[in-house]
Structure formats: structure tokens, C-alpha cells
JSON list of C-alpha atoms in Angstrom, two decimals:
[
{"chain": "A", "resi": 206, "resn": "MET", "atom": "CA", "xyz": [171.20, 40.36, 145.87]},
{"chain": "A", "resi": 207, "resn": "ARG", "atom": "CA", "xyz": [168.85, 43.36, 145.73]},
{"chain": "A", "resi": 208, "resn": "ARG", "atom": "CA", "xyz": [170.72, 44.73, 142.69]},
{"chain": "A", "resi": 209, "resn": "ILE", "atom": "CA", "xyz": [170.06, 41.48, 140.87]},
{"chain": "A", "resi": 210, "resn": "GLY", "atom": "CA", "xyz": [166.41, 41.65, 141.92]},
{"chain": "A", "resi": 211, "resn": "PHE", "atom": "CA", "xyz": [165.98, 45.23, 140.75]},
{"chain": "A", "resi": 212, "resn": "ALA", "atom": "CA", "xyz": [167.79, 44.36, 137.51]},
{"chain": "A", "resi": 213, "resn": "LEU", "atom": "CA", "xyz": [165.30, 41.52, 136.95]},
{"chain": "A", "resi": 214, "resn": "ALA", "atom": "CA", "xyz": [162.39, 43.86, 137.68]},
{"chain": "A", "resi": 215, "resn": "ALA", "atom": "CA", "xyz": [163.76, 46.46, 135.28]},
{"chain": "A", "resi": 216, "resn": "ALA", "atom": "CA", "xyz": [164.29, 43.82, 132.60]},
{"chain": "A", "resi": 217, "resn": "ALA", "atom": "CA", "xyz": [160.72, 42.57, 133.01]},
{"chain": "A", "resi": 218, "resn": "LEU", "atom": "CA", "xyz": [159.36, 46.11, 132.78]},
{"chain": "A", "resi": 219, "resn": "THR", "atom": "CA", "xyz": [161.33, 46.57, 129.57]},
{"chain": "A", "resi": 220, "resn": "LEU", "atom": "CA", "xyz": [159.91, 43.30, 128.28]},
{"chain": "A", "resi": 221, "resn": "LEU", "atom": "CA", "xyz": [156.42, 44.43, 129.21]},
{"chain": "A", "resi": 222, "resn": "ALA", "atom": "CA", "xyz": [156.94, 47.66, 127.32]},
{"chain": "A", "resi": 223, "resn": "ALA", "atom": "CA", "xyz": [158.01, 45.73, 124.22]},
{"chain": "A", "resi": 224, "resn": "CYS", "atom": "CA", "xyz": [154.87, 43.55, 124.19]},
{"chain": "A", "resi": 225, "resn": "GLY", "atom": "CA", "xyz": [152.45, 46.21, 122.97]},
{"chain": "A", "resi": 226, "resn": "THR", "atom": "CA", "xyz": [152.45, 48.98, 120.45]},
{"chain": "A", "resi": 227, "resn": "ALA", "atom": "CA", "xyz": [153.20, 52.49, 121.66]},
{"chain": "A", "resi": 228, "resn": "ALA", "atom": "CA", "xyz": [153.91, 51.28, 125.18]},
{"chain": "A", "resi": 229, "resn": "PRO", "atom": "CA", "xyz": [154.98, 53.94, 127.67]},
{"chain": "A", "resi": 230, "resn": "GLU", "atom": "CA", "xyz": [158.53, 54.03, 128.94]},
{"chain": "A", "resi": 231, "resn": "PRO", "atom": "CA", "xyz": [158.97, 51.62, 131.86]},
{"chain": "A", "resi": 232, "resn": "VAL", "atom": "CA", "xyz": [159.18, 53.19, 135.29]},
{"chain": "A", "resi": 233, "resn": "ALA", "atom": "CA", "xyz": [161.49, 51.73, 137.90]},
{"chain": "A", "resi": 234, "resn": "TYR", "atom": "CA", "xyz": [159.61, 49.85, 140.60]},
{"chain": "A", "resi": 235, "resn": "GLN", "atom": "CA", "xyz": [159.31, 51.90, 143.76]},
{"chain": "A", "resi": 236, "resn": "PRO", "atom": "CA", "xyz": [158.59, 49.76, 146.83]},
{"chain": "A", "resi": 237, "resn": "PRO", "atom": "CA", "xyz": [155.95, 51.04, 149.24]},
{"chain": "A", "resi": 238, "resn": "GLY", "atom": "CA", "xyz": [157.25, 52.93, 152.25]},
{"chain": "A", "resi": 239, "resn": "PRO", "atom": "CA", "xyz": [157.28, 51.88, 155.90]},
{"chain": "A", "resi": 240, "resn": "PRO", "atom": "CA", "xyz": [154.14, 52.47, 157.97]},
{"chain": "A", "resi": 241, "resn": "ARG", "atom": "CA", "xyz": [153.65, 55.90, 159.46]},
{"chain": "A", "resi": 242, "resn": "ALA", "atom": "CA", "xyz": [153.42, 56.26, 163.23]},
{"chain": "A", "resi": 243, "resn": "ASP", "atom": "CA", "xyz": [150.06, 58.06, 162.97]},
{"chain": "A", "resi": 244, "resn": "ALA", "atom": "CA", "xyz": [148.59, 55.56, 160.53]},
{"chain": "A", "resi": 245, "resn": "THR", "atom": "CA", "xyz": [144.83, 55.26, 160.41]},
{"chain": "A", "resi": 246, "resn": "PHE", "atom": "CA", "xyz": [143.38, 52.06, 159.08]},
{"chain": "A", "resi": 247, "resn": "ASN", "atom": "CA", "xyz": [140.10, 50.20, 158.94]},
{"chain": "A", "resi": 248, "resn": "ALA", "atom": "CA", "xyz": [138.95, 46.59, 158.69]},
{"chain": "A", "resi": 249, "resn": "THR", "atom": "CA", "xyz": [139.16, 46.69, 154.88]},
{"chain": "A", "resi": 250, "resn": "ASP", "atom": "CA", "xyz": [142.85, 47.68, 155.05]},
{"chain": "A", "resi": 251, "resn": "VAL", "atom": "CA", "xyz": [143.57, 44.84, 157.46]},
{"chain": "A", "resi": 252, "resn": "MET", "atom": "CA", "xyz": [141.58, 42.27, 155.48]},
{"chain": "A", "resi": 253, "resn": "PHE", "atom": "CA", "xyz": [143.23, 43.31, 152.20]},
{"chain": "A", "resi": 254, "resn": "LEU", "atom": "CA", "xyz": [146.74, 43.06, 153.64]},
{"chain": "A", "resi": 255, "resn": "GLN", "atom": "CA", "xyz": [146.08, 39.72, 155.34]},
{"chain": "A", "resi": 256, "resn": "MET", "atom": "CA", "xyz": [144.58, 38.25, 152.18]},
{"chain": "A", "resi": 257, "resn": "MET", "atom": "CA", "xyz": [147.40, 39.63, 150.03]},
{"chain": "A", "resi": 258, "resn": "VAL", "atom": "CA", "xyz": [149.99, 38.11, 152.38]},
{"chain": "A", "resi": 259, "resn": "THR", "atom": "CA", "xyz": [148.41, 34.70, 151.75]},
{"chain": "A", "resi": 260, "resn": "HIS", "atom": "CA", "xyz": [148.06, 35.45, 148.04]},
{"chain": "A", "resi": 261, "resn": "HIS", "atom": "CA", "xyz": [151.66, 36.66, 147.65]},
{"chain": "A", "resi": 262, "resn": "THR", "atom": "CA", "xyz": [152.99, 33.65, 149.54]},
{"chain": "A", "resi": 263, "resn": "GLN", "atom": "CA", "xyz": [151.32, 31.31, 147.08]},
{"chain": "A", "resi": 264, "resn": "GLY", "atom": "CA", "xyz": [152.34, 33.45, 144.10]},
{"chain": "A", "resi": 265, "resn": "LEU", "atom": "CA", "xyz": [155.95, 33.30, 145.25]},
{"chain": "A", "resi": 266, "resn": "GLU", "atom": "CA", "xyz": [155.69, 29.52, 145.45]},
{"chain": "A", "resi": 267, "resn": "MET", "atom": "CA", "xyz": [154.49, 29.48, 141.83]},
{"chain": "A", "resi": 268, "resn": "VAL", "atom": "CA", "xyz": [157.19, 31.77, 140.43]},
{"chain": "A", "resi": 269, "resn": "LYS", "atom": "CA", "xyz": [159.98, 30.06, 142.37]},
{"chain": "A", "resi": 270, "resn": "LEU", "atom": "CA", "xyz": [158.84, 26.77, 140.86]},
{"chain": "A", "resi": 271, "resn": "ALA", "atom": "CA", "xyz": [158.90, 28.37, 137.39]},
{"chain": "A", "resi": 272, "resn": "ARG", "atom": "CA", "xyz": [162.47, 29.52, 137.96]},
{"chain": "A", "resi": 273, "resn": "THR", "atom": "CA", "xyz": [163.55, 25.89, 138.50]},
{"chain": "A", "resi": 274, "resn": "ARG", "atom": "CA", "xyz": [162.00, 24.60, 135.26]},
{"chain": "A", "resi": 275, "resn": "PRO", "atom": "CA", "xyz": [162.96, 25.08, 131.63]},
{"chain": "A", "resi": 276, "resn": "THR", "atom": "CA", "xyz": [160.81, 27.93, 130.27]},
{"chain": "A", "resi": 277, "resn": "SER", "atom": "CA", "xyz": [161.15, 30.57, 127.59]},
{"chain": "A", "resi": 278, "resn": "GLU", "atom": "CA", "xyz": [163.39, 33.53, 128.34]},
{"chain": "A", "resi": 279, "resn": "GLU", "atom": "CA", "xyz": [160.34, 35.80, 128.58]},
{"chain": "A", "resi": 280, "resn": "VAL", "atom": "CA", "xyz": [158.66, 33.56, 131.16]},
{"chain": "A", "resi": 281, "resn": "ALA", "atom": "CA", "xyz": [161.88, 33.26, 133.18]},
{"chain": "A", "resi": 282, "resn": "MET", "atom": "CA", "xyz": [162.30, 37.05, 133.22]},
{"chain": "A", "resi": 283, "resn": "LEU", "atom": "CA", "xyz": [158.67, 37.58, 134.21]},
{"chain": "A", "resi": 284, "resn": "ALA", "atom": "CA", "xyz": [158.93, 35.01, 137.02]},
{"chain": "A", "resi": 285, "resn": "GLY", "atom": "CA", "xyz": [162.10, 36.69, 138.31]},
{"chain": "A", "resi": 286, "resn": "ALA", "atom": "CA", "xyz": [160.53, 40.14, 138.27]},
{"chain": "A", "resi": 287, "resn": "ILE", "atom": "CA", "xyz": [157.39, 38.91, 140.02]},
{"chain": "A", "resi": 288, "resn": "GLU", "atom": "CA", "xyz": [159.53, 37.22, 142.67]},
{"chain": "A", "resi": 289, "resn": "VAL", "atom": "CA", "xyz": [161.40, 40.45, 143.43]},
{"chain": "A", "resi": 290, "resn": "THR", "atom": "CA", "xyz": [158.30, 42.64, 143.46]},
{"chain": "A", "resi": 291, "resn": "GLN", "atom": "CA", "xyz": [156.13, 40.32, 145.53]},
{"chain": "A", "resi": 292, "resn": "THR", "atom": "CA", "xyz": [158.90, 39.58, 148.03]},
{"chain": "A", "resi": 293, "resn": "THR", "atom": "CA", "xyz": [159.28, 43.31, 148.67]},
{"chain": "A", "resi": 294, "resn": "GLU", "atom": "CA", "xyz": [155.51, 43.86, 148.86]},
{"chain": "A", "resi": 295, "resn": "LEU", "atom": "CA", "xyz": [155.13, 40.89, 151.20]},
{"chain": "A", "resi": 296, "resn": "GLU", "atom": "CA", "xyz": [157.71, 42.28, 153.63]},
{"chain": "A", "resi": 297, "resn": "VAL", "atom": "CA", "xyz": [156.06, 45.70, 153.60]},
{"chain": "A", "resi": 298, "resn": "MET", "atom": "CA", "xyz": [152.55, 44.32, 154.12]},
{"chain": "A", "resi": 299, "resn": "GLN", "atom": "CA", "xyz": [153.69, 42.15, 157.02]},
{"chain": "A", "resi": 300, "resn": "GLY", "atom": "CA", "xyz": [155.45, 45.20, 158.50]},
{"chain": "A", "resi": 301, "resn": "TRP", "atom": "CA", "xyz": [152.29, 47.28, 158.32]},
{"chain": "A", "resi": 302, "resn": "LEU", "atom": "CA", "xyz": [150.19, 44.58, 159.96]},
{"chain": "A", "resi": 303, "resn": "ASN", "atom": "CA", "xyz": [152.79, 44.03, 162.70]},
{"chain": "A", "resi": 304, "resn": "SER", "atom": "CA", "xyz": [153.00, 47.76, 163.39]},
{"chain": "A", "resi": 305, "resn": "TRP", "atom": "CA", "xyz": [149.20, 47.87, 163.77]},
{"chain": "A", "resi": 306, "resn": "GLY", "atom": "CA", "xyz": [149.18, 44.87, 166.12]},
{"chain": "A", "resi": 307, "resn": "GLU", "atom": "CA", "xyz": [147.16, 42.80, 163.63]},
{"chain": "A", "resi": 308, "resn": "PRO", "atom": "CA", "xyz": [147.73, 39.14, 162.63]},
{"chain": "A", "resi": 309, "resn": "VAL", "atom": "CA", "xyz": [149.76, 38.85, 159.42]},
{"chain": "A", "resi": 310, "resn": "SER", "atom": "CA", "xyz": [147.59, 36.21, 157.80]},
{"chain": "A", "resi": 311, "resn": "ALA", "atom": "CA", "xyz": [143.91, 35.82, 157.06]},
{"chain": "A", "resi": 312, "resn": "GLY", "atom": "CA", "xyz": [141.95, 33.21, 158.94]},
{"chain": "A", "resi": 313, "resn": "HIS", "atom": "CA", "xyz": [141.21, 30.12, 156.91]},
{"chain": "A", "resi": 314, "resn": "ASP", "atom": "CA", "xyz": [137.60, 29.74, 158.06]},
{"chain": "A", "resi": 315, "resn": "PRO", "atom": "CA", "xyz": [135.63, 29.67, 154.77]},
{"chain": "A", "resi": 316, "resn": "ASN", "atom": "CA", "xyz": [132.79, 31.67, 156.35]},
{"chain": "A", "resi": 317, "resn": "ALA", "atom": "CA", "xyz": [135.14, 34.49, 157.40]},
{"chain": "A", "resi": 318, "resn": "HIS", "atom": "CA", "xyz": [135.59, 35.60, 153.79]},
{"chain": "A", "resi": 319, "resn": "ALA", "atom": "CA", "xyz": [132.19, 34.74, 152.32]},
{"chain": "A", "resi": 320, "resn": "SER", "atom": "CA", "xyz": [131.05, 38.38, 152.14]},
{"chain": "A", "resi": 321, "resn": "HIS", "atom": "CA", "xyz": [133.82, 39.24, 149.67]},
{"chain": "A", "resi": 322, "resn": "GLY", "atom": "CA", "xyz": [133.91, 36.07, 147.60]},
{"chain": "A", "resi": 323, "resn": "GLY", "atom": "CA", "xyz": [136.19, 33.89, 149.70]},
{"chain": "A", "resi": 324, "resn": "LEU", "atom": "CA", "xyz": [139.93, 33.77, 150.19]},
{"chain": "A", "resi": 325, "resn": "PRO", "atom": "CA", "xyz": [141.27, 33.94, 146.63]},
{"chain": "A", "resi": 326, "resn": "ILE", "atom": "CA", "xyz": [143.86, 31.24, 146.41]},
{"chain": "A", "resi": 327, "resn": "THR", "atom": "CA", "xyz": [144.80, 28.73, 143.76]},
{"chain": "A", "resi": 328, "resn": "GLY", "atom": "CA", "xyz": [143.46, 25.31, 144.72]},
{"chain": "A", "resi": 329, "resn": "ALA", "atom": "CA", "xyz": [145.57, 22.44, 146.00]},
{"chain": "A", "resi": 330, "resn": "ASP", "atom": "CA", "xyz": [144.74, 20.32, 142.94]},
{"chain": "A", "resi": 331, "resn": "GLU", "atom": "CA", "xyz": [145.84, 23.09, 140.60]},
{"chain": "A", "resi": 332, "resn": "MET", "atom": "CA", "xyz": [149.09, 23.56, 142.51]},
{"chain": "A", "resi": 333, "resn": "ALA", "atom": "CA", "xyz": [149.71, 19.79, 142.42]},
{"chain": "A", "resi": 334, "resn": "ALA", "atom": "CA", "xyz": [149.14, 19.80, 138.64]},
{"chain": "A", "resi": 335, "resn": "LEU", "atom": "CA", "xyz": [151.64, 22.63, 138.28]},
{"chain": "A", "resi": 336, "resn": "ARG", "atom": "CA", "xyz": [154.25, 20.78, 140.33]},
{"chain": "A", "resi": 337, "resn": "ALA", "atom": "CA", "xyz": [153.71, 17.62, 138.26]},
{"chain": "A", "resi": 338, "resn": "ALA", "atom": "CA", "xyz": [153.78, 19.33, 134.85]},
{"chain": "A", "resi": 339, "resn": "THR", "atom": "CA", "xyz": [156.91, 18.94, 132.74]},
{"chain": "A", "resi": 340, "resn": "GLY", "atom": "CA", "xyz": [158.28, 20.33, 129.50]},
{"chain": "A", "resi": 341, "resn": "ALA", "atom": "CA", "xyz": [156.13, 22.71, 127.48]},
{"chain": "A", "resi": 342, "resn": "ARG", "atom": "CA", "xyz": [153.09, 21.66, 129.51]},
{"chain": "A", "resi": 343, "resn": "PHE", "atom": "CA", "xyz": [154.66, 23.24, 132.60]},
{"chain": "A", "resi": 344, "resn": "GLN", "atom": "CA", "xyz": [154.94, 26.66, 130.96]},
{"chain": "A", "resi": 345, "resn": "THR", "atom": "CA", "xyz": [151.35, 26.58, 129.68]},
{"chain": "A", "resi": 346, "resn": "THR", "atom": "CA", "xyz": [150.00, 25.41, 133.04]},
{"chain": "A", "resi": 347, "resn": "PHE", "atom": "CA", "xyz": [152.08, 28.01, 134.88]},
{"chain": "A", "resi": 348, "resn": "LEU", "atom": "CA", "xyz": [150.94, 30.90, 132.69]},
{"chain": "A", "resi": 349, "resn": "ASN", "atom": "CA", "xyz": [147.27, 29.92, 132.86]},
{"chain": "A", "resi": 350, "resn": "LEU", "atom": "CA", "xyz": [147.33, 29.53, 136.65]},
{"chain": "A", "resi": 351, "resn": "LEU", "atom": "CA", "xyz": [149.25, 32.76, 137.15]},
{"chain": "A", "resi": 352, "resn": "ILE", "atom": "CA", "xyz": [146.84, 34.70, 134.94]},
{"chain": "A", "resi": 353, "resn": "GLY", "atom": "CA", "xyz": [143.96, 33.68, 137.22]},
{"chain": "A", "resi": 354, "resn": "HIS", "atom": "CA", "xyz": [146.07, 34.23, 140.32]},
{"chain": "A", "resi": 355, "resn": "GLN", "atom": "CA", "xyz": [147.01, 37.77, 139.31]},
{"chain": "A", "resi": 356, "resn": "HIS", "atom": "CA", "xyz": [143.41, 38.51, 138.32]},
{"chain": "A", "resi": 357, "resn": "ASN", "atom": "CA", "xyz": [142.45, 37.66, 141.91]},
{"chain": "A", "resi": 358, "resn": "ALA", "atom": "CA", "xyz": [145.05, 40.18, 143.12]},
{"chain": "A", "resi": 359, "resn": "VAL", "atom": "CA", "xyz": [143.43, 42.88, 140.96]},
{"chain": "A", "resi": 360, "resn": "GLU", "atom": "CA", "xyz": [139.99, 42.08, 142.37]},
{"chain": "A", "resi": 361, "resn": "MET", "atom": "CA", "xyz": [141.28, 42.29, 145.96]},
{"chain": "A", "resi": 362, "resn": "ALA", "atom": "CA", "xyz": [143.08, 45.54, 145.20]},
{"chain": "A", "resi": 363, "resn": "ARG", "atom": "CA", "xyz": [139.87, 47.08, 143.88]},
{"chain": "A", "resi": 364, "resn": "THR", "atom": "CA", "xyz": [138.12, 46.16, 147.12]},
{"chain": "A", "resi": 365, "resn": "GLU", "atom": "CA", "xyz": [140.83, 48.05, 149.00]},
{"chain": "A", "resi": 366, "resn": "THR", "atom": "CA", "xyz": [140.69, 51.14, 146.79]},
{"chain": "A", "resi": 367, "resn": "ASP", "atom": "CA", "xyz": [136.90, 51.23, 147.21]},
{"chain": "A", "resi": 368, "resn": "GLY", "atom": "CA", "xyz": [136.76, 50.71, 150.98]},
{"chain": "A", "resi": 369, "resn": "GLY", "atom": "CA", "xyz": [140.17, 51.15, 152.57]},
{"chain": "A", "resi": 370, "resn": "ALA", "atom": "CA", "xyz": [141.15, 54.11, 154.77]},
{"chain": "A", "resi": 371, "resn": "ASN", "atom": "CA", "xyz": [144.96, 54.01, 154.87]},
{"chain": "A", "resi": 372, "resn": "PRO", "atom": "CA", "xyz": [146.52, 56.09, 152.05]},
{"chain": "A", "resi": 373, "resn": "GLN", "atom": "CA", "xyz": [149.65, 53.92, 151.89]},
{"chain": "A", "resi": 374, "resn": "VAL", "atom": "CA", "xyz": [147.66, 50.72, 151.60]},
{"chain": "A", "resi": 375, "resn": "LYS", "atom": "CA", "xyz": [145.39, 52.26, 148.97]},
{"chain": "A", "resi": 376, "resn": "ASP", "atom": "CA", "xyz": [148.47, 53.37, 147.04]},
{"chain": "A", "resi": 377, "resn": "LEU", "atom": "CA", "xyz": [149.83, 49.82, 147.18]},
{"chain": "A", "resi": 378, "resn": "ALA", "atom": "CA", "xyz": [146.46, 48.52, 145.93]},
{"chain": "A", "resi": 379, "resn": "ASN", "atom": "CA", "xyz": [146.64, 50.92, 142.97]},
{"chain": "A", "resi": 380, "resn": "ARG", "atom": "CA", "xyz": [150.19, 49.76, 142.18]},
{"chain": "A", "resi": 381, "resn": "ILE", "atom": "CA", "xyz": [149.10, 46.13, 142.40]},
{"chain": "A", "resi": 382, "resn": "THR", "atom": "CA", "xyz": [146.21, 46.77, 140.01]},
{"chain": "A", "resi": 383, "resn": "LEU", "atom": "CA", "xyz": [148.44, 48.43, 137.42]},
{"chain": "A", "resi": 384, "resn": "SER", "atom": "CA", "xyz": [151.31, 45.95, 137.60]},
{"chain": "A", "resi": 385, "resn": "ARG", "atom": "CA", "xyz": [149.15, 42.82, 137.66]},
{"chain": "A", "resi": 386, "resn": "GLU", "atom": "CA", "xyz": [147.03, 44.02, 134.74]},
{"chain": "A", "resi": 387, "resn": "GLU", "atom": "CA", "xyz": [150.24, 44.48, 132.72]},
{"chain": "A", "resi": 388, "resn": "GLN", "atom": "CA", "xyz": [151.48, 41.04, 133.77]},
{"chain": "A", "resi": 389, "resn": "ILE", "atom": "CA", "xyz": [148.17, 39.50, 132.68]},
{"chain": "A", "resi": 390, "resn": "LYS", "atom": "CA", "xyz": [148.43, 41.16, 129.25]},
{"chain": "A", "resi": 391, "resn": "GLN", "atom": "CA", "xyz": [151.97, 39.88, 128.85]},
{"chain": "A", "resi": 392, "resn": "MET", "atom": "CA", "xyz": [151.02, 36.35, 129.91]},
{"chain": "A", "resi": 393, "resn": "LEU", "atom": "CA", "xyz": [148.00, 36.26, 127.59]},
{"chain": "A", "resi": 394, "resn": "ALA", "atom": "CA", "xyz": [150.31, 37.18, 124.72]},
{"chain": "A", "resi": 395, "resn": "LEU", "atom": "CA", "xyz": [152.75, 34.44, 125.75]},
{"chain": "A", "resi": 396, "resn": "VAL", "atom": "CA", "xyz": [149.96, 31.83, 125.92]},
{"chain": "A", "resi": 397, "resn": "ALA", "atom": "CA", "xyz": [148.68, 32.89, 122.48]},
{"chain": "A", "resi": 398, "resn": "ALA", "atom": "CA", "xyz": [152.16, 32.75, 120.88]}
]
């Protein structure tokens, strides 16, 4: 199963490389490592991971839905690659939080996240519209929602790189920024096509 997942990720990276001119050679996805025993972390690290767990869970719901609907080959490959990457990242983030004795999800009190713009999550109405969409409308709705969703991931990652303390978590935030920015470029091109 993992071979299939890594093959999908490699295929998506190749597709990403083909979408622009003079694109660099794709690099195989390297999952983040397990937490270190002497890990130092701060509240920003914990908040980032908890929020990303919630964010990834919803993103996985979106891409799994896309994999059950008729879409273009490019969209299907992208959804498959995102599923593999975010499943791996989700497991690692939950492992880090568990090893630190922290809850694995962010609280849903709206005031708890007000200082950093709220818990970035696609709204229930938007998710319902995605589930209800059919045919070509599904693909357009999916791409537009996922563009915004991945933009939220980039914004959260930047908060971590600016204020986090744990080098592994900051490295993950940098990887998220780079990969999601590339996904956004690819999706914008697909929407415009």
C-alpha cells in the first residue's frame, strides 16, 4: 500500500514539474522523522500541530471525496498525492503531540484561536456544496475549495516558522509551505484551463 502511495506522490511531483517552465527536478517526498526524546517545544509548536491535525483531517476528507468522483487525470493524481502526503504528516504530527503529552486536536472554542485568526477550516456549507456537486461542477468546486484550504495551511506554517521552537516542527512547516504553494499553482492552472 505504501508503494502505491509513494508512486502516487512521485507521479504528482512529476506532474507539478511539468506545469511550469524550467521547473526543477522533482524530489522524492521525505516524511518527517519521529520525535526526539530531548525535544523542546513551545505553545506555538503545539498550537500549530493541533490546528494542522484538524486541517489535515478535513483536507483528507476532501481529497478522498475527489477520488470517488469522475475528475481529470491531473486532478485524480493530485488528490492521490495529497492523500498520501497528508496521511503521513497527520500520523507524524499526532505522534509528536502524543509524545509531548499534549492533546492531538485543537479546541473548538472560537475565542481560543482569535489571536491568530481563528481555526482555519472550510465551512460546513462549503463542504456540503462539495459533497452535493456533480459532473464538471464537482471538479471546479473541489479545486476552488482546496486552493483556499491549502492557502490556510501555508498561513499556519508561516506562524510556526516565525514563532515555533522545535526544529522538527519548523522543518515540517517549511515543507508544508513549499508543497502547498506548488499545489496551489497547479490547481490555479487547472481551474484556468
